[in-house]
């Protein structure tokens, strides 16, 4: 029978370790998917204040730490509690008074967990924090490697990294110290306190009442009692670690986000109206003040002004990356706040000064917004933006992260084609040609009319010569529109625009 039981138990052992670990892996897989999915729902504002590396740490390392919780900690605690209950029942059957004496262990054990939590929680949080710092530093370093090397700052970035690493190590050591002080030592001490209490009870109160047999059984049971206890105690460290890591993961999950909706809206005509819009990124600092303007469908609106005057911020509002503090933005008369941001963006295209490309081929990057586009459609938009000779031949070349292997002109043309392929009703070009050489710019300018055809286009440009044809030019200064009109109107006004224009003409002439 004993042999049978052992064979039987080994099956359960297998089941416990296999299925428990498998479900731990499943849980972590699900958790990671959830976190990743949640990230894309978060507003752009969130990413202003959270470095990429730190977020990566939460998605990869912190979820990993949570895995331990399911893998070993919960199993140990669960089987430990079952085991403890069994032993307590046996103790009570054996002798009620002695059993009551051992009950004292439970509050002690509980107090211990609490006490350990008090000391370890802070350390664990620090370890996770430093882990995130290390990730963030690494991420920043890799992305900025050329600048670091150009400025000969290898050793200073090394120093900063070492500092984070050092702090991580020190917190780890402190935690290690705490763990070594507590785990086995403490069970040992507790056990002996209990035995002392036992001897004291026997010798003082009523010696001779217990038979040797009862005492022997009792001592044996108490020894067994400490087995699950010390196992649980040895898992406390992992429990705490998982707690700290889990907290970070769930903080991220609790961030308010907007679920991407399947809503679609029919393609708007493209009438855009800003009505007394006020906006700030941070409470104190007003970035846009009382902005009112109207862009009719099909028009081209140019935004000019010094750097930092709020041009890009206006476009951020239009794309609903941020929402205005006051005032309304309407498209075809409908408040953009009442539309789903996803449905709205379906009909909007954007080209930024620093185009972002993804891993894949050039053609895949162009069809990013409409993966189902055919090869001919891709070729057509490439031709339209005037990039036939430049990116036509490299359509199948692989693009690595951010398109580091392409020139900025090539990247820019790809991003023009990408915006055009979705046939947006509203197109935003935010200093889109500032980074390209004049020759490429000329190419793009040629295609520009094709680009603007049938859509409302917002152009932000430094080179005023590129926006002369705009239907309306808005001149911004510190978040306010100071002048507006066509190129000719503005020249006649003899104001800011004229000064800017003449300054550029002067430089061009010289
Ligand atoms: N994400 C942001 N968080 C906080 N402040 C920002 C952010 N983006 C821009 N700003 C600030 O808002 C102001 C307007 O910036 P921006 O619209 O980018 O100017 P422009 O595009 O005209 O050069 C600047 O003072 C800038 O420092
Ligand atoms: Mg800008």
XYZ file of C-alpha atoms and ligand atoms in Angstrom:
538
model
C 0.000 0.000 0.000
C 2.866 2.311 0.877
C 4.508 1.667 -2.465
C 1.186 2.301 -4.187
C 0.813 5.606 -2.375
C 4.281 6.694 -3.411
C 3.614 5.949 -7.064
C 0.288 7.720 -6.762
C 1.943 10.734 -5.129
C 4.595 10.973 -7.824
C 1.866 11.473 -10.398
C 0.536 14.328 -8.379
C 4.026 15.709 -8.042
C 4.353 15.703 -11.795
C 0.960 17.337 -12.176
C 1.775 19.971 -9.623
C 5.062 20.993 -11.108
C 4.043 20.753 -14.752
C 0.589 22.282 -14.716
C 1.408 24.880 -12.148
C 4.420 26.099 -14.079
C 2.573 25.914 -17.336
C -0.221 28.066 -15.996
C 2.335 30.477 -14.578
C 3.777 30.872 -18.059
C 0.292 31.295 -19.490
C -0.567 33.938 -16.936
C 2.564 35.895 -17.714
C 1.964 35.592 -21.440
C -1.541 36.965 -20.983
C -0.304 39.698 -18.700
C 2.300 40.818 -21.211
C -0.199 40.857 -24.033
C -2.573 42.869 -21.895
C 0.087 45.383 -20.923
C 1.269 45.755 -24.493
C -2.249 46.199 -25.757
C -2.957 48.706 -23.048
C 0.100 50.743 -23.976
C -1.261 51.577 -27.403
C -4.445 52.902 -25.820
C -2.575 55.366 -23.660
C -2.626 59.012 -24.645
C 0.519 60.531 -26.132
C 0.731 62.667 -23.003
C 1.620 59.567 -20.984
C 4.732 58.931 -23.061
C 5.942 62.515 -22.553
C 6.706 61.600 -18.965
C 7.640 57.940 -19.160
C 10.908 56.986 -20.828
C 10.668 54.057 -23.216
C 13.253 51.984 -21.367
C 11.280 52.137 -18.137
C 8.128 51.012 -19.844
C 10.017 48.165 -21.484
C 11.237 47.094 -18.057
C 7.676 46.839 -16.847
C 6.514 44.798 -19.777
C 9.438 42.381 -19.732
C 11.180 42.206 -16.340
C 8.375 43.058 -13.979
C 5.991 40.549 -15.499
C 8.817 38.024 -15.216
C 9.047 38.660 -11.496
C 5.335 38.112 -11.158
C 5.770 34.681 -12.707
C 7.600 33.456 -9.610
C 4.529 34.247 -7.599
C 2.553 31.644 -9.490
C 5.382 29.225 -10.091
C 6.515 28.623 -6.523
C 5.128 31.073 -4.020
C 1.447 30.307 -4.306
C 2.066 26.554 -4.515
C 4.191 26.623 -1.401
C 1.668 28.684 0.492
C -1.246 26.600 -0.645
C 0.284 23.238 0.183
C 1.787 24.745 3.325
C -1.593 25.813 4.616
C -3.137 22.429 3.854
C -0.267 20.734 5.627
C -0.488 23.059 8.631
C -4.201 22.469 8.990
C -3.623 18.708 8.989
C -0.938 18.901 11.629
C -3.023 21.170 13.824
C -5.902 18.735 13.661
C -3.546 15.947 14.693
C -2.213 18.090 17.542
C -5.681 18.819 18.848
C -6.588 15.151 18.741
C -3.405 14.364 20.619
C -3.727 16.903 23.406
C -5.803 20.060 23.476
C -3.665 22.002 25.954
C -0.442 21.402 24.125
C -2.115 22.182 20.852
C -3.378 25.497 22.189
C 0.169 26.313 23.172
C 1.322 25.860 19.585
C -1.463 28.072 18.291
C 0.613 30.985 19.435
C 2.672 30.391 16.316
C -0.024 31.712 14.034
C -0.123 35.357 15.191
C 3.664 35.276 15.484
C 3.971 34.060 11.952
C 1.495 36.644 10.752
C 3.302 39.460 12.546
C 6.500 38.258 10.986
C 5.105 38.429 7.463
C 3.930 41.958 8.159
C 7.233 42.992 9.627
C 9.165 41.514 6.745
C 6.864 43.299 4.338
C 7.585 46.601 6.050
C 11.298 46.295 5.584
C 11.436 44.472 2.281
C 8.780 46.391 0.349
C 10.830 49.571 0.143
C 13.943 47.683 -0.901
C 12.077 45.713 -3.515
C 10.558 48.846 -4.920
C 13.999 50.407 -5.108
C 15.369 47.363 -6.899
C 12.580 47.475 -9.478
C 13.061 51.224 -9.880
C 16.760 50.866 -10.472
C 16.124 48.048 -12.875
C 13.889 50.432 -14.830
C 16.571 53.138 -14.675
C 19.146 50.713 -16.021
C 16.855 49.840 -18.901
C 16.102 53.480 -19.629
C 19.767 54.422 -19.573
C 20.641 51.566 -21.873
C 17.876 52.511 -24.280
C 18.901 56.142 -24.370
C 22.529 55.215 -24.847
C 21.906 52.915 -27.754
C 19.732 55.453 -29.519
C 22.141 58.275 -28.886
C 25.305 56.310 -29.580
C 26.504 58.511 -32.424
C 26.087 61.668 -30.347
C 27.762 60.076 -27.342
C 30.726 59.076 -29.453
C 30.839 62.395 -31.297
C 31.021 64.309 -28.029
C 33.422 61.799 -26.484
C 31.046 61.184 -23.633
C 31.480 57.401 -23.472
C 32.964 57.556 -20.017
C 30.330 59.878 -18.571
C 27.477 57.785 -19.847
C 29.336 54.768 -18.508
C 29.545 56.484 -15.134
C 25.864 57.202 -15.038
C 25.084 53.640 -15.962
C 27.458 52.314 -13.328
C 25.778 54.489 -10.756
C 22.362 52.985 -11.453
C 23.864 49.549 -11.529
C 25.622 50.211 -8.259
C 22.470 51.417 -6.542
C 20.699 48.334 -7.828
C 23.444 46.164 -6.384
C 23.352 47.914 -3.040
C 19.613 47.552 -2.669
C 19.973 43.891 -3.628
C 22.636 43.390 -0.979
C 20.497 45.009 1.683
C 17.620 42.785 0.752
C 19.890 39.769 0.772
C 21.017 40.724 4.241
C 17.442 41.048 5.410
C 16.568 37.706 3.889
C 19.519 35.936 5.457
C 18.735 37.455 8.832
C 15.149 36.412 8.743
C 14.394 33.216 6.885
C 16.086 30.225 8.513
C 17.370 31.872 11.635
C 13.951 32.973 12.642
C 12.214 29.654 12.167
C 14.963 28.102 14.222
C 14.531 30.624 17.022
C 10.764 30.300 16.992
C 10.950 26.551 17.162
C 13.208 26.657 20.165
C 11.050 29.240 21.905
C 8.164 26.889 21.447
C 10.090 23.953 22.882
C 11.196 26.046 25.821
C 7.584 26.954 26.440
C 6.725 23.298 26.251
C 9.373 22.240 28.759
C 8.311 25.059 31.030
C 4.662 23.975 30.862
C 5.530 20.397 31.605
C 7.950 21.034 34.428
C 6.047 23.893 36.042
C 2.323 23.345 35.635
C 1.611 19.657 35.769
C 4.571 17.407 35.150
C 3.757 13.780 34.828
C 0.370 14.307 33.260
C 1.682 13.522 29.808
C 2.797 10.092 28.850
C 6.123 9.686 27.113
C 4.251 8.555 24.018
C 2.192 11.730 23.830
C 5.280 13.864 24.330
C 7.193 12.012 21.663
C 4.320 12.357 19.198
C 3.939 15.986 20.105
C 7.573 16.842 19.551
C 7.477 15.005 16.253
C 4.387 16.925 15.140
C 5.849 20.259 16.142
C 8.933 19.448 14.111
C 6.713 18.682 11.168
C 4.787 21.872 11.777
C 7.916 23.858 11.136
C 8.586 22.232 7.829
C 5.826 24.049 5.878
C 6.379 27.143 8.003
C 10.023 27.417 7.074
C 9.182 26.663 3.467
C 6.691 29.497 3.420
C 9.119 31.802 5.128
C 11.784 31.027 2.552
C 9.307 32.120 -0.145
C 8.570 35.431 1.517
C 11.339 37.133 -0.420
C 9.875 36.033 -3.727
C 6.402 36.973 -2.588
C 7.556 40.477 -1.774
C 9.429 40.790 -5.040
C 6.379 39.727 -6.994
C 4.284 42.146 -5.001
C 6.522 45.068 -5.890
C 6.739 44.045 -9.528
C 3.028 43.354 -9.786
C 2.267 46.751 -8.372
C 4.273 48.376 -11.152
C 2.586 46.327 -13.828
C -0.857 47.155 -12.526
C -0.039 50.836 -12.131
C 0.566 50.811 -15.847
C -2.608 48.859 -16.501
C -4.596 51.315 -14.399
C -3.506 54.288 -16.474
C -6.537 55.730 -18.154
C -6.563 54.887 -21.843
C -8.881 55.052 -24.786
C -9.753 51.742 -26.358
C -9.329 51.736 -30.122
C -12.842 51.497 -31.465
C -14.068 49.889 -34.619
C -16.138 52.989 -35.359
C -15.685 54.416 -38.769
C -16.879 57.711 -40.125
C -17.361 58.551 -43.745
C -14.606 60.605 -45.220
C -15.143 64.190 -44.065
C -14.989 67.026 -46.556
C -12.302 68.631 -44.487
C -13.720 71.869 -43.068
C -11.653 72.481 -39.962
C -12.535 75.082 -37.397
C -10.748 76.081 -34.209
C -12.916 78.158 -31.915
C -11.303 80.015 -28.955
C -8.950 77.150 -28.250
C -6.740 77.344 -25.177
C -4.212 74.678 -24.452
C -1.322 73.834 -22.153
C 0.796 70.707 -21.723
C 1.489 71.526 -18.101
C -0.867 73.477 -15.946
C 1.116 76.685 -15.486
C 2.395 77.168 -18.992
C -0.133 78.282 -21.591
C 0.998 77.121 -25.003
C -1.951 78.196 -27.141
C -4.100 81.192 -26.315
C -7.537 81.907 -27.698
C -6.974 80.426 -31.108
C -9.684 80.894 -33.710
C -9.398 80.082 -37.365
C -11.183 78.312 -40.111
C -9.882 76.134 -42.919
C -12.287 75.320 -45.684
C -12.323 71.973 -47.412
C -9.560 71.695 -49.978
C -7.677 74.749 -48.798
C -4.041 74.933 -47.883
C -3.309 76.626 -44.602
C 0.228 77.556 -43.707
C 1.405 78.022 -40.140
C 4.502 80.102 -39.629
C 6.214 81.499 -36.570
C 9.298 81.165 -34.423
C 10.271 77.826 -33.060
C 8.249 77.137 -29.926
C 5.378 79.383 -30.983
C 2.945 76.465 -30.868
C 2.616 75.336 -34.477
C 3.111 71.647 -33.818
C 0.885 71.884 -30.771
C -2.007 72.983 -32.974
C -1.546 69.854 -35.040
C -1.325 67.729 -31.897
C -4.756 69.021 -30.985
C -6.142 68.394 -34.429
C -4.947 64.781 -34.245
C -6.378 64.505 -30.764
C -3.048 63.469 -29.323
C -4.034 66.006 -26.716
C -7.324 67.744 -26.007
C -7.739 71.493 -25.597
C -8.322 72.995 -22.155
C -11.004 75.308 -23.501
C -12.676 75.907 -26.811
C -13.728 73.530 -29.539
C -12.241 72.014 -32.644
C -14.725 70.941 -35.274
C -14.359 69.010 -38.491
C -17.247 69.448 -40.930
C -19.084 71.121 -38.057
C -18.742 68.161 -35.687
C -16.823 68.510 -32.444
C -13.782 66.258 -32.601
C -14.277 65.411 -28.935
C -17.448 63.567 -29.878
C -15.732 61.407 -32.468
C -13.592 58.423 -31.729
C -9.983 59.456 -32.180
C -9.309 56.316 -34.194
C -12.118 56.935 -36.664
C -10.961 60.503 -37.066
C -7.324 59.588 -37.695
C -8.428 57.159 -40.353
C -8.932 60.216 -42.550
C -5.879 62.157 -41.533
C -2.325 61.970 -42.733
C 0.800 63.370 -41.199
C 4.386 63.906 -42.277
C 6.785 65.010 -39.584
C 10.221 66.526 -39.726
C 11.676 63.347 -38.234
C 9.850 60.543 -40.011
C 9.557 57.343 -38.046
C 9.999 54.128 -39.977
C 9.396 50.616 -38.766
C 11.218 47.352 -39.282
C 10.176 45.845 -42.606
C 10.737 46.752 -46.226
C 10.413 50.203 -47.747
C 7.197 49.156 -49.478
C 5.757 47.834 -46.223
C 6.512 51.151 -44.604
C 4.676 52.976 -47.349
C 1.607 50.770 -46.999
C 1.756 51.037 -43.204
C -1.622 52.760 -42.908
C -3.293 50.496 -45.450
C -1.526 47.140 -45.476
C -3.920 45.793 -48.107
C -2.699 48.310 -50.723
C -1.455 46.735 -53.940
C 2.008 47.101 -55.361
C 0.672 49.391 -58.073
C -0.929 51.700 -55.553
C 2.361 51.913 -53.695
C 4.180 52.727 -56.920
C 1.572 55.319 -57.778
C 2.013 57.295 -54.558
C 5.777 57.054 -54.886
C 5.437 58.616 -58.313
C 3.040 61.266 -57.006
C 5.431 62.467 -54.348
C 8.187 62.649 -56.928
C 10.223 59.799 -55.499
C 10.247 57.477 -58.467
C 13.942 57.703 -59.079
C 14.963 57.850 -55.449
C 12.839 55.280 -53.630
C 11.411 53.454 -56.631
C 14.457 51.176 -56.910
C 14.707 50.421 -53.187
C 11.099 49.421 -52.516
C 12.095 45.942 -51.388
C 15.054 46.897 -49.306
C 14.809 46.125 -45.625
C 14.443 48.983 -43.191
C 15.951 48.509 -39.769
C 14.711 50.251 -36.672
C 13.869 53.874 -37.429
C 15.338 53.582 -40.901
C 18.873 54.299 -39.787
C 20.296 52.955 -43.032
C 18.405 55.426 -45.215
C 19.183 59.049 -45.882
C 16.861 61.621 -44.379
C 15.618 62.586 -47.837
C 14.710 58.968 -48.554
C 13.012 58.616 -45.196
C 11.075 61.789 -45.845
C 9.879 60.655 -49.262
C 8.754 57.342 -47.789
C 6.811 59.150 -45.143
C 5.191 61.417 -47.750
C 4.137 58.370 -49.742
C 2.886 56.697 -46.574
C 0.668 59.680 -45.748
C -0.651 59.939 -49.261
C -1.521 56.263 -49.592
C -4.311 56.522 -47.029
C -5.832 59.329 -49.116
C -6.445 61.522 -46.093
C -9.096 64.248 -46.036
C -6.785 66.310 -43.879
C -3.049 66.289 -44.394
C -0.522 67.782 -42.019
C 3.012 68.533 -43.110
C 4.970 69.589 -40.056
C 8.271 70.974 -41.299
C 8.219 68.001 -43.575
C 10.810 69.352 -45.958
C 13.111 71.030 -43.445
C 15.433 68.060 -43.363
C 15.697 67.353 -47.041
C 18.088 68.879 -49.493
C 16.851 71.480 -51.931
C 16.921 69.036 -54.811
C 14.675 66.543 -53.038
C 12.534 69.409 -51.861
C 12.096 70.478 -55.456
C 11.003 66.922 -56.274
C 8.492 67.009 -53.459
C 7.266 70.473 -54.366
C 6.483 69.193 -57.826
C 4.310 66.487 -56.374
C 2.897 68.863 -53.812
C -0.051 69.953 -55.872
C -0.998 66.355 -56.421
C -0.602 65.865 -52.704
C -2.849 68.748 -51.791
C -5.493 67.976 -54.330
C -8.845 67.085 -52.784
C -7.832 67.538 -49.180
C -7.358 70.209 -46.576
C -3.659 70.641 -46.035
C -1.843 72.226 -43.141
C 1.730 73.140 -43.913
C 4.184 74.176 -41.281
C 7.291 75.491 -42.916
C 10.327 77.539 -42.113
C 11.197 78.309 -45.689
C 8.493 80.826 -46.507
C 9.124 80.452 -50.221
C 7.403 77.062 -49.996
C 4.107 78.427 -48.742
C 3.547 81.463 -50.943
C 0.589 79.789 -52.662
C -1.248 78.962 -49.445
C -4.872 80.073 -49.251
C -4.305 81.372 -45.798
C -1.193 82.003 -43.767
C -1.414 82.134 -39.984
C 1.469 83.844 -38.244
C 1.938 82.624 -34.702
C 3.758 84.262 -31.875
C 3.893 82.688 -28.425
C 0.713 80.721 -28.931
C -1.325 83.492 -30.483
C -2.222 84.294 -34.055
C -0.777 87.732 -34.659
C -1.408 88.001 -38.395
C -3.430 86.153 -40.966
C -4.113 86.371 -44.669
C -2.614 85.430 -48.004
C 1.003 86.031 -48.849
C 0.180 89.235 -50.690
C -2.107 90.525 -47.918
C 0.568 89.929 -45.352
C 3.287 91.598 -47.363
C 1.110 94.675 -47.639
C 0.571 94.708 -43.889
C 4.180 95.454 -43.238
C 4.244 93.361 -40.073
C 5.939 90.303 -38.631
C 5.426 88.207 -41.734
C 6.925 90.785 -44.033
C 9.966 91.091 -41.774
C 10.412 87.319 -41.723
C 10.011 87.126 -45.449
C 12.453 89.892 -46.225
C 14.965 88.437 -43.859
C 14.807 85.143 -45.738
C 14.858 86.819 -49.122
C 17.933 88.688 -47.986
C 19.693 85.512 -46.942
C 18.679 83.803 -50.143
C 19.975 86.711 -52.224
C 23.264 86.947 -50.409
N 5.084 67.366 -24.994
C 5.276 68.575 -24.480
N 5.208 68.767 -23.157
C 5.386 69.999 -22.633
N 5.655 71.088 -23.344
C 5.735 70.973 -24.677
C 5.564 69.696 -25.308
N 5.706 69.885 -26.645
C 5.973 71.191 -26.823
N 5.992 71.847 -25.647
C 6.187 73.298 -25.469
O 5.135 73.949 -26.124
C 5.596 75.098 -26.803
C 5.183 75.041 -28.267
O 5.844 73.960 -28.883
P 5.582 73.528 -30.384
O 4.139 73.546 -30.634
O 6.292 72.259 -30.616
O 6.301 74.704 -31.180
P 6.631 74.833 -32.719
O 6.140 73.617 -33.421
O 5.939 76.085 -33.146
O 8.107 74.987 -32.820
C 7.094 75.167 -26.597
O 7.334 76.103 -25.593
C 7.461 73.778 -26.124
O 8.501 73.843 -25.203
Mg 7.178 72.132 -34.376
